[in-house]
Short mmCIF file of C-alpha atoms in Angstrom, two decimals:
data_model
loop_
_atom_site.label_atom_id
_atom_site.label_comp_id
_atom_site.label_asym_id
_atom_site.label_seq_id
_atom_site.Cartn_x
_atom_site.Cartn_y
_atom_site.Cartn_z
CA UNK B 952 0.00 0.00 0.00
CA UNK B 953 1.18 3.49 -0.87
CA UNK B 954 -0.51 6.58 0.53
CA UNK B 955 -0.95 9.32 -2.05
CA UNK B 956 -1.80 13.00 -1.65
CA UNK B 957 -3.05 13.74 -5.18
CA UNK B 958 -4.93 10.89 -6.85
CA UNK B 959 -4.81 12.48 -10.32
CA UNK B 960 -1.05 13.07 -10.16
CA UNK B 961 -0.53 9.53 -8.86
CA UNK B 962 -2.60 8.04 -11.70
CA UNK B 963 -0.63 10.09 -14.23
CA UNK B 964 2.53 8.54 -12.78
CA UNK B 965 1.56 4.93 -12.05
CA UNK B 966 -0.93 4.42 -14.89
CA UNK B 967 0.14 6.77 -17.68
CA UNK B 968 3.92 6.89 -17.18
CA UNK B 969 4.66 3.47 -15.63
CA UNK B 970 1.99 1.69 -17.65
CA UNK B 971 0.08 0.00 -14.82
CA UNK B 972 -3.65 -0.58 -15.27
CA UNK B 973 -6.41 0.18 -12.80
CA UNK B 974 -7.96 -3.12 -11.69
CA UNK B 975 -10.51 -1.81 -9.19
CA UNK B 976 -11.46 1.18 -7.10
CA UNK B 977 -13.38 1.48 -3.83
CA UNK B 978 -14.63 4.81 -2.53
CA UNK B 979 -15.42 5.14 1.18
CA UNK B 980 -16.87 8.65 1.61
CA UNK B 981 -17.96 7.87 5.17
CA UNK B 982 -14.36 7.02 6.05
CA UNK B 983 -13.02 9.86 3.87
CA UNK B 984 -10.72 7.72 1.70
CA UNK B 985 -10.46 5.92 -1.64
CA UNK B 986 -8.59 2.69 -2.37
CA UNK B 987 -7.36 2.24 -5.92
CA UNK B 988 -5.63 -0.91 -7.16
CA UNK B 989 -3.20 -1.05 -10.07
CA UNK B 990 -1.30 -3.92 -11.68
CA UNK B 991 1.10 -4.62 -14.52
CA UNK B 992 -0.85 -5.76 -17.60
CA UNK B 993 1.14 -9.01 -17.80
CA UNK B 994 0.64 -9.78 -14.10
CA UNK B 995 -2.81 -8.47 -13.06
CA UNK B 996 -3.09 -10.66 -9.98
CA UNK B 997 -0.29 -8.71 -8.25
CA UNK B 998 -1.55 -5.28 -7.29
CA UNK B 999 -0.30 -2.04 -5.82
CA UNK B 1000 -2.87 -0.39 -3.59
CA UNK B 1001 -2.99 3.41 -3.60
CA UNK B 1002 -4.73 4.90 -0.57
CA UNK B 1003 -6.03 8.42 -1.02
CA UNK B 1004 -7.20 10.13 2.18
CA UNK B 1005 -9.53 13.06 1.56
CA UNK B 1006 -7.99 15.07 4.40
CA UNK B 1007 -4.46 16.30 3.68
CA UNK B 1008 -1.65 14.74 5.71
CA UNK B 1009 2.11 15.23 5.63
CA UNK B 1010 3.72 11.86 4.88
CA UNK B 1011 7.25 13.26 4.94
CA UNK B 1012 9.78 12.22 2.33
CA UNK B 1013 8.40 8.64 2.15
CA UNK B 1014 11.95 7.31 1.60
CA UNK B 1015 11.80 5.49 4.95
CA UNK B 1016 8.91 3.33 3.68
CA UNK B 1017 11.16 1.46 1.26
CA UNK B 1018 10.44 1.27 -2.44
CA UNK B 1019 8.51 -0.55 -5.14
CA UNK B 1020 10.32 -2.50 -7.86
CA UNK B 1021 9.13 -3.39 -11.36
CA UNK B 1022 10.83 -5.59 -13.93
CA UNK B 1023 10.69 -4.11 -17.44
CA UNK B 1024 11.35 -5.59 -20.90
CA UNK B 1025 13.59 -2.67 -22.00
CA UNK B 1026 14.91 -0.38 -19.30
CA UNK B 1027 15.98 2.28 -21.79
CA UNK B 1028 12.54 2.42 -23.40
CA UNK B 1029 10.87 2.48 -19.97
CA UNK B 1030 13.02 5.42 -18.85
CA UNK B 1031 12.41 7.28 -22.14
CA UNK B 1032 8.66 6.80 -21.68
CA UNK B 1033 8.84 8.12 -18.12
CA UNK B 1034 10.79 11.17 -19.31
CA UNK B 1035 8.13 11.84 -21.95
CA UNK B 1036 5.65 12.02 -19.07
CA UNK B 1037 7.81 14.55 -17.22
CA UNK B 1038 9.29 12.07 -14.72
CA UNK B 1039 12.86 12.77 -13.57
CA UNK B 1040 15.19 9.78 -13.84
CA UNK B 1041 16.90 10.07 -10.46
CA UNK B 1042 19.29 7.17 -10.97
CA UNK B 1043 19.71 6.55 -14.71
CA UNK B 1044 20.25 3.01 -16.04
CA UNK B 1045 23.95 3.55 -16.72
CA UNK B 1046 24.57 -0.17 -16.24
CA UNK B 1047 21.67 -1.24 -18.48
CA UNK B 1048 20.20 -3.01 -15.47
CA UNK B 1049 18.70 -0.65 -12.88
CA UNK B 1050 17.14 2.80 -12.61
CA UNK B 1051 15.23 4.73 -9.96
CA UNK B 1052 12.50 7.35 -10.22
CA UNK B 1053 10.16 8.82 -7.62
CA UNK B 1054 6.39 9.05 -7.58
CA UNK B 1055 4.55 12.34 -6.98
CA UNK B 1056 4.52 11.35 -3.29
CA UNK B 1057 8.29 10.75 -3.31
CA UNK B 1058 8.07 6.95 -3.17
CA UNK B 1059 11.16 5.43 -4.77
CA UNK B 1060 10.41 3.21 -7.75
CA UNK B 1061 13.12 0.81 -8.92
CA UNK B 1062 13.09 -0.37 -12.52
CA UNK B 1063 14.98 -3.59 -13.26
CA UNK B 1064 15.88 -4.92 -16.70
CA UNK B 1065 14.28 -8.32 -17.31
CA UNK B 1066 16.93 -10.94 -17.98
CA UNK B 1067 20.49 -9.86 -18.66
CA UNK B 1068 21.55 -6.22 -18.48
CA UNK B 1069 21.46 -4.28 -21.73
CA UNK B 1070 24.74 -2.95 -23.14
CA UNK B 1071 25.53 0.55 -21.83
CA UNK B 1072 24.05 3.19 -24.15
CA UNK B 1073 23.77 6.96 -24.34
CA UNK B 1074 22.33 9.19 -23.10
CA UNK B 1075 22.02 6.92 -20.06
CA UNK B 1076 25.67 5.82 -19.71
CA UNK B 1077 26.93 9.34 -18.98
CA UNK B 1078 23.84 10.76 -17.25
CA UNK B 1079 24.46 11.77 -13.62
CA UNK B 1080 22.14 11.05 -10.70
CA UNK B 1081 19.55 13.73 -10.01
CA UNK B 1082 18.14 14.40 -6.55
CA UNK B 1083 17.44 11.54 -4.16
CA UNK B 1084 16.36 8.06 -5.10
#
C-alpha cells in the first residue's frame, strides 16, 4: 500500500507513465478515503494499492517506507517513456540493469531490466544522478 496525496497526479505517474492498469477502485466517503488498485498488464493478480485520504496529511519524504520495484522488458525504453511524461530519472540506467525514479509522493520506484543487463548506451551511460532516489 502506498498513501498518495493527489490521486490524479498519482494516476498520471503509475498508470500513464509506468503503464500499470487500474484493476478496481473502492470509494469510502464515510471514512473519507479511496482505495485504488493497479497492476502490470502481464501480471494483473499482483496489485499495488494506492490509498487516497480526503484530508491532507504530511507523509514526509516517504523514503523510509522502502520502495517498489518493477521488472521491465527494456529499461531504456521504460526510462524514455517516463521522461516523456515529465518524470525525472533520479538514478539513470547507466549499467543497463537498474534505474530509480520517484512518484509524486516521493516513493522510490526501482526499474529492473528483465533478464540480462542491456549494453551501456547513451544518453544513459553518462547521465548523472539527479536528486534523491
